[in-house]
Coordinates of C-alpha atoms and ligand atoms in Angstrom, one line a residue:
X22 CA 2.4 -7.2 -13.9
X23 CA 0.1 -8.9 -11.3
X24 CA -2.9 -8.3 -13.5
X25 CA -1.4 -9.1 -16.4
X26 CA -0.7 -12.5 -14.9
X27 CA -4.6 -12.3 -14.7
X28 CA -5.3 -11.4 -18.5
X29 CA -6.2 -7.9 -17.4
X30 CA -4.0 -4.8 -19.6
X31 CA -4.1 -1.5 -17.1
X32 CA -3.0 0.3 -20.4
X33 CA -6.4 2.0 -21.0
X34 CA -6.7 3.2 -17.5
X35 CA -3.4 5.1 -17.3
X36 CA -3.4 8.2 -16.8
X37 CA 0.7 8.6 -16.8
X38 CA 3.9 7.0 -16.3
X39 CA 7.1 8.2 -14.2
X40 CA 10.3 7.0 -15.5
X41 CA 11.9 9.6 -13.2
X42 CA 11.9 9.8 -9.9
X43 CA 13.3 13.2 -7.7
X44 CA 13.7 11.2 -4.2
X45 CA 14.1 14.3 -1.4
X46 CA 15.4 13.3 2.1
X47 CA 17.0 15.4 5.1
X48 CA 20.7 14.5 3.6
X49 CA 19.6 16.0 0.1
X50 CA 17.9 14.9 -2.8
X51 CA 18.7 12.7 -5.9
X52 CA 16.5 11.4 -9.1
X53 CA 16.2 7.7 -10.0
X54 CA 15.8 7.4 -13.7
X55 CA 14.8 3.9 -15.5
X56 CA 14.0 2.8 -18.9
X57 CA 10.6 1.3 -17.7
X58 CA 7.9 2.7 -16.0
X59 CA 9.0 3.3 -12.2
X60 CA 5.4 4.3 -11.2
X61 CA 2.3 3.8 -13.4
X62 CA -1.0 7.1 -12.3
X63 CA -4.8 5.5 -12.5
X64 CA -7.7 7.2 -11.4
X65 CA -9.3 5.6 -8.7
X66 CA -12.5 5.7 -10.0
X67 CA -11.5 4.5 -13.6
X68 CA -9.3 2.3 -12.4
X69 CA -12.0 0.4 -10.2
X70 CA -14.6 0.8 -12.4
X71 CA -12.4 -0.8 -15.2
X72 CA -11.6 -3.6 -12.6
X73 CA -15.5 -4.3 -12.1
X74 CA -15.8 -4.7 -16.0
X75 CA -13.6 -7.0 -16.5
X76 CA -15.2 -9.2 -13.5
X77 CA -18.2 -8.6 -15.0
X78 CA -17.3 -9.5 -18.7
X79 CA -15.7 -13.3 -16.4
X80 CA -19.5 -13.8 -15.3
X81 CA -19.5 -12.3 -11.9
X82 CA -23.2 -11.2 -10.3
X83 CA -22.5 -7.5 -9.2
X84 CA -25.1 -6.2 -6.4
X85 CA -24.7 -3.1 -5.0
X86 CA -25.2 -2.7 -0.7
X87 CA -23.7 -2.0 2.5
X88 CA -22.3 -4.5 4.6
X89 CA -23.9 -4.0 8.3
X90 CA -23.5 -7.0 10.2
X91 CA -21.8 -10.7 9.3
X92 CA -22.3 -13.8 11.6
X93 CA -21.4 -17.6 10.9
X94 CA -22.3 -21.0 11.7
X95 CA -20.4 -24.5 10.9
X96 CA -22.6 -24.8 7.8
X97 CA -22.7 -20.9 6.3
X98 CA -21.9 -17.4 6.4
X99 CA -24.6 -14.6 6.7
X100 CA -24.7 -11.1 5.9
X101 CA -27.1 -8.3 6.3
X102 CA -26.8 -5.5 4.2
X103 CA -29.5 -2.2 4.1
X104 CA -30.9 -3.6 1.3
X105 CA -30.8 -7.3 1.6
X106 CA -29.7 -10.7 3.5
X107 CA -27.4 -12.8 1.9
X108 CA -26.1 -16.4 2.7
X109 CA -23.0 -18.4 1.4
X110 CA -20.9 -20.6 1.8
X111 CA -17.6 -18.7 2.3
X112 CA -16.7 -15.1 2.3
X113 CA -13.6 -13.0 1.1
X114 CA -13.4 -10.0 3.1
X115 CA -12.5 -6.4 1.0
X116 CA -13.9 -3.9 2.7
X117 CA -10.9 -1.8 3.2
X118 CA -9.0 -0.2 6.2
X119 CA -12.9 0.3 8.1
X120 CA -13.5 -3.5 7.2
X121 CA -17.0 -4.2 9.1
X122 CA -15.9 -7.9 8.5
X123 CA -12.8 -7.6 10.4
X124 CA -13.8 -5.9 13.6
X125 CA -16.9 -8.4 13.4
X126 CA -13.8 -11.1 13.7
X127 CA -12.4 -9.7 16.8
X128 CA -10.1 -7.5 15.2
X129 CA -9.1 -4.1 16.6
X130 CA -9.4 -2.2 12.9
X131 CA -7.6 1.3 14.9
X132 CA -4.5 -1.0 15.8
X133 CA -1.0 -0.5 13.7
X134 CA -2.4 2.1 10.7
X135 CA -0.6 5.2 9.5
X136 CA -3.0 7.9 8.1
X137 CA -2.9 9.8 4.7
X138 CA -4.3 12.7 2.9
X139 CA -4.6 13.9 -0.7
X140 CA -5.8 16.4 -3.1
X141 CA -5.8 16.9 -7.2
X142 CA -4.4 19.6 -7.3
X143 CA -4.2 22.2 -10.5
X144 CA -1.6 24.2 -12.1
X145 CA 2.1 24.2 -13.4
X146 CA 4.6 22.0 -12.2
X147 CA 6.9 19.1 -13.3
X148 CA 5.3 16.9 -15.8
X149 CA 7.5 14.5 -16.4
X150 CA 8.5 13.2 -13.1
X151 CA 7.5 12.0 -9.8
X152 CA 8.5 13.8 -6.6
X153 CA 8.7 11.8 -2.9
X154 CA 10.0 14.2 -0.4
X155 CA 10.9 12.5 3.1
X156 CA 11.3 16.6 4.8
X157 CA 7.7 17.6 4.8
X158 CA 6.3 15.5 6.8
X159 CA 8.1 13.3 10.1
X160 CA 7.8 9.4 9.9
X161 CA 6.5 8.9 6.1
X162 CA 6.5 11.3 3.2
X163 CA 4.7 13.8 1.0
X164 CA 4.3 12.9 -2.9
X165 CA 3.5 14.8 -5.9
X166 CA 2.4 12.7 -9.0
X167 CA 1.7 14.4 -12.5
X168 CA -1.5 13.0 -13.4
X169 CA -1.5 14.9 -17.1
X170 CA -3.3 18.2 -18.3
X171 CA -2.0 20.2 -15.6
X172 CA -3.4 17.6 -12.5
X173 CA -1.4 16.3 -9.3
X174 CA -1.8 13.7 -7.2
X175 CA -0.7 15.7 -4.0
X176 CA -0.5 13.8 -0.4
X177 CA 1.3 13.3 2.7
X178 CA 1.3 9.7 4.9
X179 CA 3.3 9.3 8.1
X180 CA 3.1 6.4 10.4
X181 CA 2.7 9.2 13.2
X182 CA -1.3 9.8 13.2
X183 CA -1.9 13.7 12.8
X184 CA -4.5 16.0 10.7
X185 CA -2.1 16.9 8.0
X186 CA -4.9 19.0 6.1
X187 CA -4.1 22.2 6.7
X188 CA 0.4 21.1 6.0
X189 CA -0.6 19.8 3.0
X190 CA -2.6 22.8 1.6
X191 CA 0.6 24.6 2.1
X192 CA 2.4 22.3 0.6
X193 CA 0.5 22.4 -2.6
X194 CA 0.4 26.2 -2.3
X195 CA 3.8 26.2 -1.9
X196 CA 4.1 24.6 -5.2
X197 CA 2.7 26.6 -6.9
X198 CA -0.6 24.8 -7.5
X199 CA -4.4 25.1 -6.6
X200 CA -5.6 22.4 -4.2
X201 CA -9.0 20.6 -4.7
X202 CA -10.7 18.7 -2.2
X203 CA -8.7 16.7 0.6
X204 CA -9.5 13.4 2.1
X205 CA -7.9 11.7 4.5
X206 CA -8.2 8.1 5.3
X207 CA -6.0 5.4 7.4
X208 CA -3.8 2.6 6.1
X209 CA -3.4 -0.3 8.0
X210 CA 0.5 -1.4 7.8
X211 CA 0.0 -4.8 9.5
X212 CA -1.5 -7.6 9.2
X213 CA -5.0 -8.3 11.5
X214 CA -4.6 -10.5 13.9
X215 CA -7.2 -12.7 13.0
X216 CA -7.3 -13.3 9.3
X217 CA -9.2 -16.4 9.1
X218 CA -12.1 -17.7 10.4
X219 CA -13.4 -20.8 9.0
X220 CA -15.2 -19.6 6.2
X221 CA -14.2 -16.1 6.1
X222 CA -10.7 -14.6 4.9
X223 CA -9.6 -11.2 5.1
X224 CA -7.7 -9.4 2.7
X225 CA -6.6 -6.0 0.8
X226 CA -7.0 -3.1 3.7
X227 CA -9.9 -5.6 5.6
X228 CA -6.4 -7.8 6.2
X229 CA -4.3 -5.3 6.9
X230 CA -2.2 -5.7 4.4
X231 CA -0.4 -2.2 3.3
X232 CA 3.1 -1.3 2.6
X233 CA 4.6 0.6 5.8
X234 CA 7.3 1.6 4.2
X235 CA 5.4 2.9 0.8
X236 CA 2.0 3.1 2.0
X237 CA 1.0 0.8 -1.2
X238 CA -1.6 -0.9 -1.1
X239 CA -3.8 -1.5 -4.3
X240 CA -1.0 -4.3 -5.7
X241 CA -1.7 -5.8 -1.9
X242 CA -5.4 -5.7 -1.8
X243 CA -5.1 -7.3 -5.9
X244 CA -2.7 -9.8 -4.7
X245 CA -4.4 -11.0 -1.3
X246 CA -7.4 -11.1 -3.5
X247 CA -6.2 -13.4 -5.8
X248 CA -4.3 -15.6 -2.9
X249 CA -7.8 -16.3 -1.6
X250 CA -9.6 -17.3 -4.8
X251 CA -6.7 -19.9 -5.1
X252 CA -6.9 -20.8 -1.3
X253 CA -11.1 -21.7 -2.4
X254 CA -10.2 -23.1 -5.4
X255 CA -7.7 -25.3 -3.4
X256 CA -10.0 -26.2 -0.7
X257 CA -11.5 -29.6 -0.1
X258 CA -13.8 -27.9 2.7
X259 CA -13.8 -24.8 4.8
X260 CA -11.2 -26.0 6.7
X261 CA -8.9 -26.1 4.0
X262 CA -9.7 -23.0 2.9
X263 CA -8.7 -20.9 6.0
X264 CA -5.5 -23.1 6.1
X265 CA -4.7 -23.0 2.3
X266 CA -4.7 -18.8 2.7
X267 CA -2.9 -18.5 5.8
X268 CA 0.1 -20.7 4.0
X269 CA -0.2 -18.8 1.0
X270 CA -0.4 -15.0 2.5
X271 CA 2.5 -16.0 4.7
X272 CA 5.2 -15.6 2.6
X273 CA 3.8 -12.1 1.9
X274 CA 2.8 -11.3 6.1
X275 CA 7.2 -11.6 6.4
X276 CA 7.6 -9.7 3.4
X277 CA 5.7 -6.9 5.1
X278 CA 7.4 -7.4 8.5
X279 CA 10.5 -6.7 6.8
X280 CA 8.7 -3.3 5.4
X281 CA 8.0 -2.5 8.6
X282 CA 11.5 -2.2 9.7
X283 CA 12.3 -0.8 7.3
X284 CA 10.1 1.8 7.5
X285 CA 11.6 2.8 10.6
X286 CA 15.4 3.2 9.6
X287 CA 14.2 5.3 6.9
X288 CA 11.6 7.5 8.3
X289 CA 13.8 7.3 12.0
X290 CA 17.2 6.5 11.9
X291 CA 18.2 7.6 8.3
X292 CA 16.0 10.6 7.8
X293 CA 15.2 12.5 11.0
X294 CA 18.6 11.6 12.8
X295 CA 21.2 11.2 10.2
X296 CA 19.8 13.4 7.7
X297 CA 19.6 16.4 9.9
X298 CA 23.8 15.6 10.0
X299 CA 23.8 15.8 6.3
X300 CA 24.5 11.8 6.0
X301 CA 22.2 8.7 5.0
X302 CA 23.1 5.4 5.7
X303 CA 21.2 4.0 2.7
X304 CA 23.1 4.2 -0.7
X305 CA 21.0 5.9 -3.8
X306 CA 21.8 2.6 -6.0
X307 CA 19.4 0.7 -3.3
X308 CA 17.3 3.2 -2.2
X309 CA 16.7 2.9 -6.2
X310 CA 16.2 -0.5 -6.1
X311 CA 13.4 -0.4 -3.5
X312 CA 11.8 2.6 -5.4
X313 CA 12.1 0.8 -9.2
X314 CA 11.9 -2.5 -8.0
X315 CA 10.1 -3.2 -4.4
X316 CA 7.1 -0.3 -5.8
X317 CA 6.5 -2.3 -8.8
X318 CA 5.6 -5.5 -7.5
X319 CA 8.7 -7.0 -9.7
X320 CA 10.4 -8.6 -5.7
X321 CA 10.4 -8.1 -2.6
X322 CA 11.9 -6.2 0.6
X323 CA 14.2 -9.0 1.4
X324 CA 15.7 -9.0 -2.3
X325 CA 16.8 -5.3 -2.3
X326 CA 17.7 -5.1 1.4
X327 CA 21.1 -5.4 1.7
X328 CA 21.7 -3.4 -1.2
X329 CA 20.2 -0.6 0.4
X330 CA 22.5 0.3 3.2
X331 CA 25.5 2.1 2.2
X332 CA 28.8 -1.1 2.6
X333 CA 31.1 1.7 3.8
X334 CA 28.5 1.4 7.0
X335 CA 28.4 -2.3 7.4
X336 CA 32.2 -1.8 7.1
X337 CA 32.4 0.6 9.7
X338 CA 29.7 -1.6 11.7
X339 CA 31.4 -4.8 11.5
X340 CA 34.7 -3.0 12.7
X341 CA 33.2 -1.5 15.6
X342 CA 31.4 -5.2 16.5
X343 CA 34.7 -7.2 16.2
X344 CA 36.9 -4.1 17.8
X345 CA 33.6 -4.8 20.9
X346 CA 34.0 -8.2 20.9
X347 CA 37.6 -9.0 21.5
Ligands
FAD403 C1 -4.9 9.4 0.3 C2 -4.3 7.8 0.0 C3 -3.9 7.5 -1.2 C4 -2.8 6.1 -1.5 N1 -2.2 6.1 -2.3 C5 -1.8 4.9 -2.9 C6 -1.0 5.0 -3.8 O1 -0.3 6.1 -4.6 N2 -1.0 3.4 -4.4 C7 -1.0 2.1 -4.1 O2 -0.5 1.4 -4.1 N3 -1.7 2.4 -2.8 C8 -2.0 3.9 -2.1 N4 -2.9 3.8 -1.0 C9 -3.0 2.8 -0.5 C10 -4.7 2.0 -0.9 O3 -5.4 3.4 -1.1 C11 -5.2 1.0 -0.3 O4 -4.5 0.3 0.4 C12 -6.4 0.3 -1.3 O5 -7.0 1.2 -1.8 C13 -6.9 -1.1 -0.5 O6 -7.2 -1.9 -1.6 P1 -8.9 -2.3 -0.7 O7 -9.7 -2.9 -2.4 O8 -8.4 -3.1 0.3 O9 -9.6 -1.1 0.2 P2 -10.8 -0.3 -0.7 O10 -10.0 0.3 -1.9 O11 -10.4 0.9 0.5 O12 -11.5 -0.5 -1.4 C14 -13.0 -1.1 0.1 C15 -14.0 -1.1 -0.6 O13 -15.3 -2.0 0.0 C16 -15.8 -0.9 0.1 N5 -16.8 -1.1 1.2 C17 -16.5 -0.8 2.7 N6 -17.0 -0.8 3.4 C18 -17.8 -1.6 3.0 C19 -19.7 -2.2 3.8 N7 -19.5 -2.0 5.0 N8 -20.2 -2.8 2.9 C20 -20.2 -2.7 1.9 N9 -18.5 -2.3 1.2 C21 -18.1 -1.1 1.4 C22 -15.6 0.6 -0.1 O14 -16.4 1.7 -0.4 C23 -14.5 -0.1 -1.0 O15 -15.0 0.4 -2.6 C24 -3.1 5.2 -0.6 C25 -4.1 5.5 0.6 C26 -4.4 6.9 0.5 C27 -5.2 7.1 2.3

């Protein structure tokens, strides 16, 4: 939806869609279906290259280099790369989870990060459903997303750091699939303490804008990138640029803070504690709502959170609170 709003049709690079998602937790499993695609699957190199080509169509200059250092003063920003030095008025930084620029601003880039491992596996498994399984890893989930042609994006992510490489390979083999190269990478799940200076703003993983519940960050990277461009367009000077951006990202920061509590509730209280007793605090419809609507970027957490908790649990808690207070 976000891409369509900026005039980009992602269709040519979508490898596969899932209109059916199987969710497994310690209390059981259920299937979520929708007539619209719930999850769209792309290959990152194809998707990123496609976006680059659209940007080139719009006339942007593209330079390949690696940022080594960044410095700034009242009038400009200087970036020292491996090949060259670049001087400009403003920088929209989008150099990912290990951002050199976020670090240069004074952030601890190791703080508040989840970790995920993935591989492209081959073989024969379900081709028409995506699987989200919370029983394979603590404080997170594993996924199986079919890419078509016998290829599957299989991964595991957790807010609890660890080396899940072997666990992932065992999982892939258990599904009857053959693993490919296994890649692991941090995912920042809380916005950085210092998000801007007068002439620099952090977006995407550089800014710590991934979702702590789902681990999704592509939508938020594109969204914060668009907000940074908007902030720049609206600004009359450096002070405005930073202020505009902070104002524009503020609702997103609130949304992702809510997602942080949802992740603690989902993976901690619900899956690890209640799930072991065969119970879940979350309603199937509400969880379906989260996967169908929040993951696809249609709504935000505040709009689904109430529907996620079972009404029987809310009634029970209300009764207990009333009794405690009288
Ligand atoms: C295993 C795994 C699976 C994931 N699956 C999903 C998913 O299914 N859906 C989803 O939405 N999100 C997913 N995520 C999260 C998602 O990948 C990130 O949140 C998202 O890519 C962030 O986008 P970004 O543009 O900010 O950073 P990136 O995509 O990491 O891009 C950063 C770019 O900056 C470049 N760069 C880095 N350092 C420098 C430097 N010093 N100089 C110049 N360039 C530099 C990098 O080469 C890269 O091209 C997953 C993450 C992991 C680890």
